[in-house]
Structure formats: structure tokens, C-alpha cells
mmCIF file of C-alpha atoms in Angstrom:
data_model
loop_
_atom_site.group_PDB
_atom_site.id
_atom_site.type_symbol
_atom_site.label_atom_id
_atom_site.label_comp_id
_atom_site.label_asym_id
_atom_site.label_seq_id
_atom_site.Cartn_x
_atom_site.Cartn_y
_atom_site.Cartn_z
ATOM 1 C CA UNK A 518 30.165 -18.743 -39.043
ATOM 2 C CA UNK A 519 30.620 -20.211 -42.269
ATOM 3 C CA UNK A 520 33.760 -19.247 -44.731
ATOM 4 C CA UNK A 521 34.735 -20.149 -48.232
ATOM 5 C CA UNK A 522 38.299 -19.246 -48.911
ATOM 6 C CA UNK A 523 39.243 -21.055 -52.391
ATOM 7 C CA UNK A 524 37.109 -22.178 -55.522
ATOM 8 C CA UNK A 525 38.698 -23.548 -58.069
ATOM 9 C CA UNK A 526 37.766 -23.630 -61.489
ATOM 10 C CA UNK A 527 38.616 -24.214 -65.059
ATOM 11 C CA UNK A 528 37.726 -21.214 -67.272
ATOM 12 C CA UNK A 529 36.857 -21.946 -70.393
ATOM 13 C CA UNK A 530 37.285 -25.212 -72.478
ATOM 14 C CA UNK A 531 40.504 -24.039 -73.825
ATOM 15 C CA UNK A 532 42.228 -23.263 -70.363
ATOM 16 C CA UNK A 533 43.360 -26.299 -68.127
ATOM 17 C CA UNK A 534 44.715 -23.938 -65.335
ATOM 18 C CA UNK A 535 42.698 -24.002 -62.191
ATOM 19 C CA UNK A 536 41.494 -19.849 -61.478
ATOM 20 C CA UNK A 537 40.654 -19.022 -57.934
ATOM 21 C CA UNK A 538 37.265 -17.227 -58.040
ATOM 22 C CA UNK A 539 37.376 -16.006 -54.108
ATOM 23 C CA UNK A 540 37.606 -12.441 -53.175
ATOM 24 C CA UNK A 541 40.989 -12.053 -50.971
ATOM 25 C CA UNK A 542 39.784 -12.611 -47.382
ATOM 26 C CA UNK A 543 37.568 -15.266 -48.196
ATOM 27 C CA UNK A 544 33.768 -15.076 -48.202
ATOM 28 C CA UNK A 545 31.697 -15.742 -44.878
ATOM 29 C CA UNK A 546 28.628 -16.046 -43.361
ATOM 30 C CA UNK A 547 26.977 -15.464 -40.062
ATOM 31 C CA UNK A 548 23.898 -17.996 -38.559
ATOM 32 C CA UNK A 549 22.231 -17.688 -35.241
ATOM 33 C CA UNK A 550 19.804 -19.591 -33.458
ATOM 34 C CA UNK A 551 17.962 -18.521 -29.928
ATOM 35 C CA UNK A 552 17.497 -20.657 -27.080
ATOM 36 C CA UNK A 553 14.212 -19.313 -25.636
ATOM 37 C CA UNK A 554 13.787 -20.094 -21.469
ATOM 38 C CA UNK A 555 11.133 -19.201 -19.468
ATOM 39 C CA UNK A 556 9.848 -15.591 -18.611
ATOM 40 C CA UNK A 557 8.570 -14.246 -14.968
ATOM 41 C CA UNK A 558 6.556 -11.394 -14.781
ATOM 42 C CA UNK A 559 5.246 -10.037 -11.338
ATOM 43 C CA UNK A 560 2.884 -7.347 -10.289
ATOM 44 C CA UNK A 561 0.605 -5.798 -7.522
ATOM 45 C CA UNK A 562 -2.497 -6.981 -8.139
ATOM 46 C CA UNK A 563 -5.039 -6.816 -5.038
ATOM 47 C CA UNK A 564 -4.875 -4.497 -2.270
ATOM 48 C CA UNK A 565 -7.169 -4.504 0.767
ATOM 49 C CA UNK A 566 -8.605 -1.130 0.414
ATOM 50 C CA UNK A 567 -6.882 -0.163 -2.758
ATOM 51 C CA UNK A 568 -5.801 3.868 -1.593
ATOM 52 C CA UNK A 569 -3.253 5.898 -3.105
ATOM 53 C CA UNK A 570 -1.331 5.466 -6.650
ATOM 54 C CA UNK A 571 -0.597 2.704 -8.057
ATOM 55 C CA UNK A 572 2.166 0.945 -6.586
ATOM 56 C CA UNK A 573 1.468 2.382 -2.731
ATOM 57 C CA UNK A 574 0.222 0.443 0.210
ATOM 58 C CA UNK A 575 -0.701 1.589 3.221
ATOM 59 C CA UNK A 576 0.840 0.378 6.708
ATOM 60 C CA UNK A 577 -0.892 -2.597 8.100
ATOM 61 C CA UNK A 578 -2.828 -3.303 5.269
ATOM 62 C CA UNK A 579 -2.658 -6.492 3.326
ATOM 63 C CA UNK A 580 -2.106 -7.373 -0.192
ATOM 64 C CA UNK A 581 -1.164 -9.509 -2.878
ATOM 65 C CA UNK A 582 0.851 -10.016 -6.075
ATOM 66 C CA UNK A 583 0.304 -12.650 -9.380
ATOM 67 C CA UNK A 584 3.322 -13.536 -10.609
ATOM 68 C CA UNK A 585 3.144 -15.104 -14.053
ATOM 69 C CA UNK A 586 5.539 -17.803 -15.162
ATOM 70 C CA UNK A 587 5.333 -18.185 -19.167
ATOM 71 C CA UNK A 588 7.048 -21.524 -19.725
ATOM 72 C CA UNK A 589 8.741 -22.905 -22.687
ATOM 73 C CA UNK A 590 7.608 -25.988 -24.831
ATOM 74 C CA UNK A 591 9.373 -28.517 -24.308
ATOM 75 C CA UNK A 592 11.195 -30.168 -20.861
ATOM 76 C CA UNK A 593 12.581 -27.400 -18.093
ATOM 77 C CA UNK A 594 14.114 -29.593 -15.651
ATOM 78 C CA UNK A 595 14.440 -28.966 -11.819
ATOM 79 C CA UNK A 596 11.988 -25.665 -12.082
ATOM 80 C CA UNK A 597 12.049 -24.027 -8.428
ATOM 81 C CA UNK A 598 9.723 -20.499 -7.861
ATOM 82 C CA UNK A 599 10.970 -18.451 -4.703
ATOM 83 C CA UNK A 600 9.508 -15.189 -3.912
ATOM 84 C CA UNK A 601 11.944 -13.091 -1.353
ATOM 85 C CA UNK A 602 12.135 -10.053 0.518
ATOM 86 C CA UNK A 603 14.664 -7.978 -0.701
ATOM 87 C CA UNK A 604 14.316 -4.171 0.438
ATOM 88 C CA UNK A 605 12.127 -2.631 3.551
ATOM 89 C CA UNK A 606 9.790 -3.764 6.165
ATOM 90 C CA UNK A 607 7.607 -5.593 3.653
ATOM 91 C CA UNK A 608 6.167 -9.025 5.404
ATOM 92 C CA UNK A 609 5.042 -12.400 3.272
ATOM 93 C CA UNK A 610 2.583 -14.584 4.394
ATOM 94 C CA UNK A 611 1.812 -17.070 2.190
ATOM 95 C CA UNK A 612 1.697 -18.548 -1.351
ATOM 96 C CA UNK A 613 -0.834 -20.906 -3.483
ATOM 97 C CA UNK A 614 -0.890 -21.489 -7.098
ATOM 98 C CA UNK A 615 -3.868 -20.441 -9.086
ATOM 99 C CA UNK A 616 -3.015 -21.140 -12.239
ATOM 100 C CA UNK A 617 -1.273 -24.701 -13.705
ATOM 101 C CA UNK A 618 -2.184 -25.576 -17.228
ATOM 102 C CA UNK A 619 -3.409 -28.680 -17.863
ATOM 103 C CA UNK A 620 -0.865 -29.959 -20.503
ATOM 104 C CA UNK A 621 1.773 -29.243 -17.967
ATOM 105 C CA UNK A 622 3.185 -32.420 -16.600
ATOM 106 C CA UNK A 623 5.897 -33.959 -14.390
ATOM 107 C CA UNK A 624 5.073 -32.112 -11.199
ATOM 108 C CA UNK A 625 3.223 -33.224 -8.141
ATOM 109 C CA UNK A 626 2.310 -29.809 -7.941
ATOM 110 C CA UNK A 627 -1.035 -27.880 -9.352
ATOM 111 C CA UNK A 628 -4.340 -25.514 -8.364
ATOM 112 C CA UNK A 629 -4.724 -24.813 -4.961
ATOM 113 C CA UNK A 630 -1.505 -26.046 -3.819
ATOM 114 C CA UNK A 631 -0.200 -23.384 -0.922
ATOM 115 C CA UNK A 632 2.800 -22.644 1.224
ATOM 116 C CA UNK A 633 3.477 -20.822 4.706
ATOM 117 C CA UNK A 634 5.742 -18.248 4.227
ATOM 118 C CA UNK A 635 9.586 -18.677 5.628
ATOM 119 C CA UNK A 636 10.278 -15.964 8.775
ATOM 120 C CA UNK A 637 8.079 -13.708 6.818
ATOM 121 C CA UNK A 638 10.642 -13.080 4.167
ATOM 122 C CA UNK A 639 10.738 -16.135 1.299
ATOM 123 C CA UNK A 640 7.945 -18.437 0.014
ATOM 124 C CA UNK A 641 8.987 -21.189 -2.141
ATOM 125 C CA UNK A 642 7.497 -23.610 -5.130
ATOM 126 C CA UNK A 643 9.277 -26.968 -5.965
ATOM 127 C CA UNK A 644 8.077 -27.837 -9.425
ATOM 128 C CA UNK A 645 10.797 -30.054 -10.080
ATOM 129 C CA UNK A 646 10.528 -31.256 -14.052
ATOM 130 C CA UNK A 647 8.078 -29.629 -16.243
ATOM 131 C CA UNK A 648 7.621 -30.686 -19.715
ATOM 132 C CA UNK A 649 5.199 -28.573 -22.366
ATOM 133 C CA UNK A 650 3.904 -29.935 -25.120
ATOM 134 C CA UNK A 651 5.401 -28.521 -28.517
ATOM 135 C CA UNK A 652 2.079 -27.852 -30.282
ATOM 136 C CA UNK A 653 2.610 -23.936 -30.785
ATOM 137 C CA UNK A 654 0.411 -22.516 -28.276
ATOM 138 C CA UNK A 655 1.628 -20.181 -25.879
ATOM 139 C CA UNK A 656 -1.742 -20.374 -24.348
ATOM 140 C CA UNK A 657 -1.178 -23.284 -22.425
ATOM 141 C CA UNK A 658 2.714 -22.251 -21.210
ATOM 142 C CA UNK A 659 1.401 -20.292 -17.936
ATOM 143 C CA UNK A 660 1.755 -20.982 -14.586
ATOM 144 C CA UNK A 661 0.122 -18.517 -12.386
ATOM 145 C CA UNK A 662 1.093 -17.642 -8.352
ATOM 146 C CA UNK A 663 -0.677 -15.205 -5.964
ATOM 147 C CA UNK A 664 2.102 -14.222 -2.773
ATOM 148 C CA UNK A 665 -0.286 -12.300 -0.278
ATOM 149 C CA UNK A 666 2.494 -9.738 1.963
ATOM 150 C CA UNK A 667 1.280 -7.009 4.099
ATOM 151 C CA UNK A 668 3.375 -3.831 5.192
ATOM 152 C CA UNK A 669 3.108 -4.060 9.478
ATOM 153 C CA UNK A 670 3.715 -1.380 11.693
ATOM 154 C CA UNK A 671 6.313 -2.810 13.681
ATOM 155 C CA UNK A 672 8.219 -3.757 10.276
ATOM 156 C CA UNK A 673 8.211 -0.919 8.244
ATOM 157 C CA UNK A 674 9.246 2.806 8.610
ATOM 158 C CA UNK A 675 7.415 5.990 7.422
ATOM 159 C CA UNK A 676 5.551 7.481 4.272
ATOM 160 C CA UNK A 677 8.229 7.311 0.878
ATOM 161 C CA UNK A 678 9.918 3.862 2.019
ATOM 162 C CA UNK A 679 10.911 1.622 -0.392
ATOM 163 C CA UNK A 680 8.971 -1.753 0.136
ATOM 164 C CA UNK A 681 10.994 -4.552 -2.548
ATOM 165 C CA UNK A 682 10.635 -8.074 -3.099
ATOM 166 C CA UNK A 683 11.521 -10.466 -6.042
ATOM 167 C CA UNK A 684 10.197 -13.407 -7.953
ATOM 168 C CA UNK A 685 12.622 -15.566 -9.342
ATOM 169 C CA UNK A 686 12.612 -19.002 -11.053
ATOM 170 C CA UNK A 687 15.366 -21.021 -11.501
ATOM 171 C CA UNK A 688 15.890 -24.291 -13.385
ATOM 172 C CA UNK A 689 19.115 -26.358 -15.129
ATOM 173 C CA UNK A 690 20.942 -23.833 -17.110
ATOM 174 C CA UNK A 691 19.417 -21.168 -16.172
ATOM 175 C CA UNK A 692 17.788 -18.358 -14.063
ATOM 176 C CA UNK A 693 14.930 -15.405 -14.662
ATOM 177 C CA UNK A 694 13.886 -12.918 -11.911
ATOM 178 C CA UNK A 695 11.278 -9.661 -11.899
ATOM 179 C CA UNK A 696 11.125 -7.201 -9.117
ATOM 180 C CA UNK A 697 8.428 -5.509 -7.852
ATOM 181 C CA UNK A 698 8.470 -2.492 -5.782
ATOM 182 C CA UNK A 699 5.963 -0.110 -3.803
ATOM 183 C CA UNK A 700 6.048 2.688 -1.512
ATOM 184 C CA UNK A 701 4.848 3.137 2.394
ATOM 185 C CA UNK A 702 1.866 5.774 2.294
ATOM 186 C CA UNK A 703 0.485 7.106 5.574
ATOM 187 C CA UNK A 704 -2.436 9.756 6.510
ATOM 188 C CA UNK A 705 -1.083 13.583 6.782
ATOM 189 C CA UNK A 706 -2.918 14.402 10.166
ATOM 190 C CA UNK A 707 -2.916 17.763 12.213
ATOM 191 C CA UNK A 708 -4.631 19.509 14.723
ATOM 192 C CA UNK A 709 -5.304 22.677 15.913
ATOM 193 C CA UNK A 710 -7.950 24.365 18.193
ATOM 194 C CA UNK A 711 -9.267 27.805 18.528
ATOM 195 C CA UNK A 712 -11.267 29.415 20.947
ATOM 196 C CA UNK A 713 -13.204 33.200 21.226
ATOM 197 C CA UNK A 714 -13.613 35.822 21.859
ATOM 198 C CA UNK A 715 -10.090 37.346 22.826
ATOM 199 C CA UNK A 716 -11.238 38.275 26.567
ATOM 200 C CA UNK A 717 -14.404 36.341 28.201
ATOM 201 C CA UNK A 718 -16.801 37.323 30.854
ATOM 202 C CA UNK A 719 -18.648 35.495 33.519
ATOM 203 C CA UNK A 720 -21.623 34.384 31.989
ATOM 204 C CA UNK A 721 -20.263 34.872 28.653
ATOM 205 C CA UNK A 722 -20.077 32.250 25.668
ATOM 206 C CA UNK A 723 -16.760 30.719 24.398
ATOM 207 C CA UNK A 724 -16.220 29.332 21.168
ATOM 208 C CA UNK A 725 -14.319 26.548 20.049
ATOM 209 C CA UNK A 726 -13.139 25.450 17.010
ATOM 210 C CA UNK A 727 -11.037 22.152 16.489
ATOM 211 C CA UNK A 728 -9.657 21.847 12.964
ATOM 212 C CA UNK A 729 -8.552 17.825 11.697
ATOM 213 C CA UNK A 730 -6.983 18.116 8.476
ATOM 214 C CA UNK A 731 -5.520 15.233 6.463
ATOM 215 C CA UNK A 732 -3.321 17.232 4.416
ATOM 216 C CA UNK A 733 -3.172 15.992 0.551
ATOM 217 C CA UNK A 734 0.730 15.326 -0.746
ATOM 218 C CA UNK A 735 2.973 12.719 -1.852
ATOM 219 C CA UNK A 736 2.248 9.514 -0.003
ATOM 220 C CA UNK A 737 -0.752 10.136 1.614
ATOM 221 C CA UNK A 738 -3.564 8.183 2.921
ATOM 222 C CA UNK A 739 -7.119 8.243 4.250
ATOM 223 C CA UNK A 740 -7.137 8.052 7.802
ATOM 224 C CA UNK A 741 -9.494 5.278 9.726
ATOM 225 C CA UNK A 742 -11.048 5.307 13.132
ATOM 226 C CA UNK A 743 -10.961 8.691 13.844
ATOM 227 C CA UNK A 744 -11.634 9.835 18.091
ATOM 228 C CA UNK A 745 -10.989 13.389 19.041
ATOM 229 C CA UNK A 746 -12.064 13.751 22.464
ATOM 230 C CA UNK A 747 -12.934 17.022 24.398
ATOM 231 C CA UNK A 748 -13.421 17.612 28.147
ATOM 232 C CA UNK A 749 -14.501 21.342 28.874
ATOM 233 C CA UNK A 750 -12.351 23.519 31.852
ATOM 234 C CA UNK A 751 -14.579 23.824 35.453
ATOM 235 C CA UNK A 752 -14.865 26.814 35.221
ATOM 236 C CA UNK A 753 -17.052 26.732 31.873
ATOM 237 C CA UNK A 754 -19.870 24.844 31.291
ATOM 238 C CA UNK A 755 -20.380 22.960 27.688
ATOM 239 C CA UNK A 756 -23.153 23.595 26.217
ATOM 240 C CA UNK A 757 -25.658 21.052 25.327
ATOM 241 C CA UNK A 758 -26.485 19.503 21.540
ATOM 242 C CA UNK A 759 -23.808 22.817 20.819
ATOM 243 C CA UNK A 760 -21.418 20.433 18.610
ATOM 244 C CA UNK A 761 -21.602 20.542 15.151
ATOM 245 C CA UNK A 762 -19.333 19.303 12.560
ATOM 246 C CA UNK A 763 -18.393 20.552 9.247
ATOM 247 C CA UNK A 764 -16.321 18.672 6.571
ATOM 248 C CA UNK A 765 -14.703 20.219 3.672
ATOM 249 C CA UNK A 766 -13.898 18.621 0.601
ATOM 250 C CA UNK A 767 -11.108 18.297 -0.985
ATOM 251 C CA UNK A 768 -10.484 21.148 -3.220
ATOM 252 C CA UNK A 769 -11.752 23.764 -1.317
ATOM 253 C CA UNK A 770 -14.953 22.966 -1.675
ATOM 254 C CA UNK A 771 -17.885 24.636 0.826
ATOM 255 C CA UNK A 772 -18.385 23.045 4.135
ATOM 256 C CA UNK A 773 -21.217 20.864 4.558
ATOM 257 C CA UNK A 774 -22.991 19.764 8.279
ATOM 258 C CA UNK A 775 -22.011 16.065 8.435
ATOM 259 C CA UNK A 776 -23.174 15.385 12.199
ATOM 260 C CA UNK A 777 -25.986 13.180 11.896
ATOM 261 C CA UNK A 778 -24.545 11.857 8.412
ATOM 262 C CA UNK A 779 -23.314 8.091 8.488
ATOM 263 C CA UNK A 780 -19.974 7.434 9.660
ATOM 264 C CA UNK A 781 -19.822 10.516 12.028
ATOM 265 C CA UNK A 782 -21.183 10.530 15.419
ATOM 266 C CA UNK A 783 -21.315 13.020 18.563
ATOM 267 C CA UNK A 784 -21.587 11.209 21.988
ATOM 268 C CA UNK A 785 -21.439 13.458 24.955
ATOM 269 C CA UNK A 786 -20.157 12.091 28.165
ATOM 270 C CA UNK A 787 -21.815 13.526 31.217
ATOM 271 C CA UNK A 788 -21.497 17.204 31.443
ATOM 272 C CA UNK A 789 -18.277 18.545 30.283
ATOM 273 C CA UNK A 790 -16.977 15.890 27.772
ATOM 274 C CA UNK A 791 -17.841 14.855 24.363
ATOM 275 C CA UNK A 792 -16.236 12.628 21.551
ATOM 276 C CA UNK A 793 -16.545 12.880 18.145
ATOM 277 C CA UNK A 794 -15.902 9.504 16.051
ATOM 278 C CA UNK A 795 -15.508 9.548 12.159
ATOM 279 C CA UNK A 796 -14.939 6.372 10.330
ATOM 280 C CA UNK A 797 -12.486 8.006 7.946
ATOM 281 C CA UNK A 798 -11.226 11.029 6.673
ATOM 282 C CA UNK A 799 -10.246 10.859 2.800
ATOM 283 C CA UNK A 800 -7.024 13.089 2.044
ATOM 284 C CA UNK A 801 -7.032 16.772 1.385
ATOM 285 C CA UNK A 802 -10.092 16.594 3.745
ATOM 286 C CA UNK A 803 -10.978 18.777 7.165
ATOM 287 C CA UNK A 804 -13.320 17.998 9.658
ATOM 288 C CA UNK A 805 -13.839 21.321 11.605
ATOM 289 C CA UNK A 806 -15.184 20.593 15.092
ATOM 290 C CA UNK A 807 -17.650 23.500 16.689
ATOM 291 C CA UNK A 808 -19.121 23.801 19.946
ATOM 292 C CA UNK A 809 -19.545 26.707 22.835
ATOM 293 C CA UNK A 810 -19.342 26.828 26.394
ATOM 294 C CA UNK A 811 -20.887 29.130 28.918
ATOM 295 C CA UNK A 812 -18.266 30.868 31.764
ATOM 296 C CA UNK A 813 -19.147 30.099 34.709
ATOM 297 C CA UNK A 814 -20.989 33.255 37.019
ATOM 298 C CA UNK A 815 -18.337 32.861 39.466
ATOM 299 C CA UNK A 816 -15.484 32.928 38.144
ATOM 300 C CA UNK A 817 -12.723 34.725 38.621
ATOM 301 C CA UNK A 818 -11.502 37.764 37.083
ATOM 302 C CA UNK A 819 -7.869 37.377 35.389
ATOM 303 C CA UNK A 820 -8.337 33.904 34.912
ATOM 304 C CA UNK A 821 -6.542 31.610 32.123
ATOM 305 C CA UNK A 822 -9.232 29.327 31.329
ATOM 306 C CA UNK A 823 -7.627 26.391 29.461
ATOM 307 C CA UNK A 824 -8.700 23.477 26.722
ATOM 308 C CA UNK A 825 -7.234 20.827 25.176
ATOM 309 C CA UNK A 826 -8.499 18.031 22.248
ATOM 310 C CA UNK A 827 -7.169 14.897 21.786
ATOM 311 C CA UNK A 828 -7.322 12.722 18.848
ATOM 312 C CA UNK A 829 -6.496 9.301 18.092
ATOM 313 C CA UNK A 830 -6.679 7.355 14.243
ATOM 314 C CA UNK A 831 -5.622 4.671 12.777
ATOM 315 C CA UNK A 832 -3.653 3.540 9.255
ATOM 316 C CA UNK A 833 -6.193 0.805 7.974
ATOM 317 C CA UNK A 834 -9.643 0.851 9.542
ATOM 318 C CA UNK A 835 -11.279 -1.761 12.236
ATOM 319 C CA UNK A 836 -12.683 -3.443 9.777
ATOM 320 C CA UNK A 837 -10.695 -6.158 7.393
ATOM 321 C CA UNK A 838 -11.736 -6.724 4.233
ATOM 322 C CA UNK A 839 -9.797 -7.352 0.688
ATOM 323 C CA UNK A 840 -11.043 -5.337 -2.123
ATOM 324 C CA UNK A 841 -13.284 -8.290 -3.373
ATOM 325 C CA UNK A 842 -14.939 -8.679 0.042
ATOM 326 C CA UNK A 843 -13.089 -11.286 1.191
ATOM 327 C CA UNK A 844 -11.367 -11.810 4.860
ATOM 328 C CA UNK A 845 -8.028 -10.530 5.386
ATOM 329 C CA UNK A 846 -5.353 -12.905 3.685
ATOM 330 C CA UNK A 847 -4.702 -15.681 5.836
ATOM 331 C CA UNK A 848 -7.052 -15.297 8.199
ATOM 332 C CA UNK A 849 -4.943 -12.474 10.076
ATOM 333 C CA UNK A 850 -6.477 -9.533 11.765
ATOM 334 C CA UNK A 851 -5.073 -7.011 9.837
ATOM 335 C CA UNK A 852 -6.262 -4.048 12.374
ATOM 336 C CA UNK A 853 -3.161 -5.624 14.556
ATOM 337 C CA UNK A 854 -0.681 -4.976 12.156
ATOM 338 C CA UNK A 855 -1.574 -1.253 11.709
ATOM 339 C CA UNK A 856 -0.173 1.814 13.116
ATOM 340 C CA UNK A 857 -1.982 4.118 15.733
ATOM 341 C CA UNK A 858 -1.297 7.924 15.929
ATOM 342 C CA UNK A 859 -2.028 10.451 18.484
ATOM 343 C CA UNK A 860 -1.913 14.259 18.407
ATOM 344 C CA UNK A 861 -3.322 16.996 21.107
ATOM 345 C CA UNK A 862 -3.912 20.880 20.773
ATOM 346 C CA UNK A 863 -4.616 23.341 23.088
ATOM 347 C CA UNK A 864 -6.721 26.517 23.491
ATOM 348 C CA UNK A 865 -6.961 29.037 26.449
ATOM 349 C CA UNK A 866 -8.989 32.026 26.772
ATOM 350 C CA UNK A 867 -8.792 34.729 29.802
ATOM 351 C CA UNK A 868 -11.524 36.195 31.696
ATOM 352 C CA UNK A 869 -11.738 39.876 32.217
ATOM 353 C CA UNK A 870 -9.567 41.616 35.032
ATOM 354 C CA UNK A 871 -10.568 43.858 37.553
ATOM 355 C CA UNK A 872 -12.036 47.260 36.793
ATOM 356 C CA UNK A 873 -11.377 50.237 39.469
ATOM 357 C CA UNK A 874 -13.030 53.543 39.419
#
């Protein structure tokens, strides 16, 4: 701030007497200047099967975030990147630099260089100095990092949690940081079974009906490596070739046949057991599972004949690929870091009682 309080001048040739020409108070003026620093900017860029809004991931599955450092011309001394865990079961892995501008100097650092992540939770660049050239161009400012994390099931908790982590560089004089946050998203499985008539007879026909739904909602996910397994009571016999399956859209839309269609199979296991195996089921999706069984001729009358499915999935699928078709960051088997879920339902029909005339 700059203030004049007292001018002096003579007014007029015929006056000698000095006249103050200041306002009272003075006169002022205000002049700023801006010291720019460096700007971080982080996001998720990659995910390895890319379900789900925008800033979801899936547990197990791997991914990967560019942050952007936008330097300023000129020298920022001792320049250090660190990426950190700050909220939830979110896991690092590694680091490597992908972009480092040419006209950058004083670093030992550039392209390709990588780093192991620190107990999972920190991955750090020393840049030391690095001077830009003043020429005007923000073009040539940018230093570019990709951090690959994943979300494993032993780390994290359920659908909705809060995974958090920050990129931060600091330097002489200074610090910037940007956050970037996601949320845990997880398939919406049930099961339930049917079976009819009410009453059955010997030689009679049950039917079954095993519903898999992956219910649509807030954090939800496809499902991967779907088994539901069936093994029939003794005292009813499956009937051959009788399973069909039917998958409905989501939306409501009409059920098609899917049982010889690719990524669904039928495999029957001796006489009284089947499997049904479906690669994945999308959400708001149902897989209805139909097949009959014939009562037995001997059997007896006021009889509970029971049935039970099981079905096992997982959160990523068996096989690991990034979206660009690329192996799992790192190397890792991602299918070890996912989470397997189980569910069962049951369905019993009776047989006729005893008529007396």
C-alpha cells in the first residue's frame, strides 16, 4: 500500500504560501502480486471391468488413478509426490511415472520410473529440484503419475463404504494436495426355490423353480462365476434334459431360453444332481432355473419330500483383465483378492395321505 499524505504547492504567482492539496486522510493505493505454485489434480481413471457409476469399484477388482502435477516455470526446489491411504480398506500397489516433460530438468527421475508401494498404504516420488523453463507454455509444465490400488476382500467392508486416498506434493514453501474418493459396490444376490403342485402322488411330476436375482439399487454390481447346484430327494427321480433356464432382463423385460446360449451351461451329475454355471449375471437381472422330477412308485403316503439349491458367485470374475486388455496391475491375480458368497433355499412338497373307505 502506497499513501500520499501532504503536497505542497504554491498557488498562483502572486501567493508564496505553501497550500496543502491532500484530502484529510491522505490518499492511498492498494498493489498485489500472486505467487503461483504448483497444482495436483487426481482422478479415477482405469478400472478393471469398469461396472457401476462413476466413482465405484467393485471388491477385489483392480484399478488405477493419473494424478496430474501442473508445475510452475521457473525452479521448485525439493519437489516430493506421495500418494496415501487415508479412509477405508482401499490397498496401493504400485506407482510409475508416465508423463515427465522434456524441458523439465534437475531430477534423476523421468518415464517409466516405478515404485513398490509402502505396507499397501503410501507410494512415494523424490523429484528433488525441478526447474521449468520460463517461455510461457503451460504445455510443457506437466508431470503425469498412474497409482494402480485395488479394493481386497479381506481389506474392505460392504457395499456404500467410503474408499479415500490423497495425492499430495510438497516442496520449499509450500504444499498442494487433491483427494479422491470412491465407493465399495457389491452384487445384490437372492435365492428362492419353488416347487408344485401343493400335494404329489406316486408317479406324479414335481416342479421346481429356482429364482437368482441380482437385485438393481444403490451400489450394485454384476455378479461373476455363478454355480447353483441341485441334488434331487430319493424318493424322486430328476428328470432327464428337464432343465431349462430363463433370464429376464432388466426392466421387466420377457424371459428368454438362455441354456445353450454362451456363458450358461447345464451339466448333470449322475442321476439326481445337476449344476448350472453362468459367467455373470448383470444387475436388475434373474436367472429362473426349471426342471421336474418324477415321485417315485413307492413311496410313501404322508411323506415330506424335501429340496434344497445351493449357489455360490463371486465379486470380480476368474478371469483378470484391465479394461484395455491388459494383465491385472502388477502382475497380481486379482480373482484372490475377491470376495466369495454363498446362499441356499429350500423347497418341500408332501405326498398324498392315506385314503379309507
Amino acid at each position: 500500500t502506497a499513501s500520499i499524505c501532504y503536497v505542497f504547492a504554491v498557488d498562483g504567482e502572486a501567493m508564496d504560501v505553501p497550500v496543502n492539496r491532500v484530502p484529510a486522510g491522505g490518499v492511498e493505493d492498494d498493489a498485489t502480486a500472486t505467487i503461483e505454485v504448483p497444482e495436483i489434480e487426481k482422478a479415477l481413471e482405469n478400472r478393471q471391468f469398469g461396472e457401476g457409476g462413476a466413482n465405484e469399484v467393485m471388491v477385489g477388482e483392480t484399478f488405477e488413478y493419473i494424478v496430474t502435477i501442473d508445475l510452475i516455470e521457473g525452479l521448485t526446489e525439493n519437489a516430493v509426490f506421495t500418494d496415501t491411504v487415508t479412509r477405508g480398506g482401499l490397498e496401493l500397489i504400485s506407482a510409475e511415472i508416465i508423463t515427465f516433460d522434456g524441458t523439465i530438468t534437475g531430477s534423476s527421475l523421468g518415464v517409466g520410473d516405478t515404485v513398490a508401494a509402502v505396507g499397501g498404504s503410501s507410494v512415494t516420488f523424490n523429484f528433488g529440484n525441478l526447474t521449468v523453463p520460463s517461455d510461457n507454455n503451460e504445455a510443457n509444465d506437466i508431470i503425469e503419475i498412474r497409482v494402480f490400488a485395488r479394493a481386497p476382500d479381506d481389506q474392505v467392508g460392504n457395499a456404500g463404504e467410503l474408499l479415500q486416498n490423497r495425492a499430495r506434493l510438497d516442496f520449499d514453501g509450500g504444499r498442494v494436495q487433491d483427494f479422491q474418493g470412491q465407493r465399495l459396490s457389491e452384487p445384490n444376490i437372492s435365492l428362492t426355490k419353488d416347487a408344485s403342485p401343493a400335494v404329489v402322488v406316486a408317479d406324479g411330476t414335481v416342479n421346481y423353480a429356482v429364482e437368482i436375482e441380482n437385485d438393481a439399487g444403490l451400489r450394485d454390481a454384476p455378479a461373476f462365476d455363478l454355480r447353483m447346484t441341485d441334488t434331487v430327494d430319493p424318493n424322486v427321480t430328476l428328470d432327464p434334459n428337464s432343465v431349462v433356464l430363463l433370464l429376464t432382463p432388466a426392466g421387466g423385460g420377457a424371459p428368454g431360453i438362455v441354456t445353450t446360449a454362451a456363458g450358461y451351461d447345464v451339466n448333470y451329475i449322475g442321476l439326481d444332481s445337476f449344476e448350472v454355471l453362468v459367467d455373470r449375471l448383470d444387475e436388475g437381472d434373474t436367472l429362473t432355473v426349471n426342471y421336474t422330477a418324477t415321485v417315485n412308485s413307492d413311496v410313501l403316503a404322508s411323506l415330506t419330500i424335501p429340496n434344497s439349491a445351493g449357489l455360490t458367485f463371486d465379486s470380480t470374475p476368474e478371469t483378470e483383465v484391465i479394461g484395455d486388455g491388459a494383465p491385472a496391475a502388477g502382475g497380481l491375480d486379482a480373482d484372490s483378492a475377491d470376495r466369495d458368497y454363498s446362499l441356499t433355499a429350500a423347497a418341500a412338497v408332501p405326498t398324498a395321505g392315506l385314503e379309507f373307505d
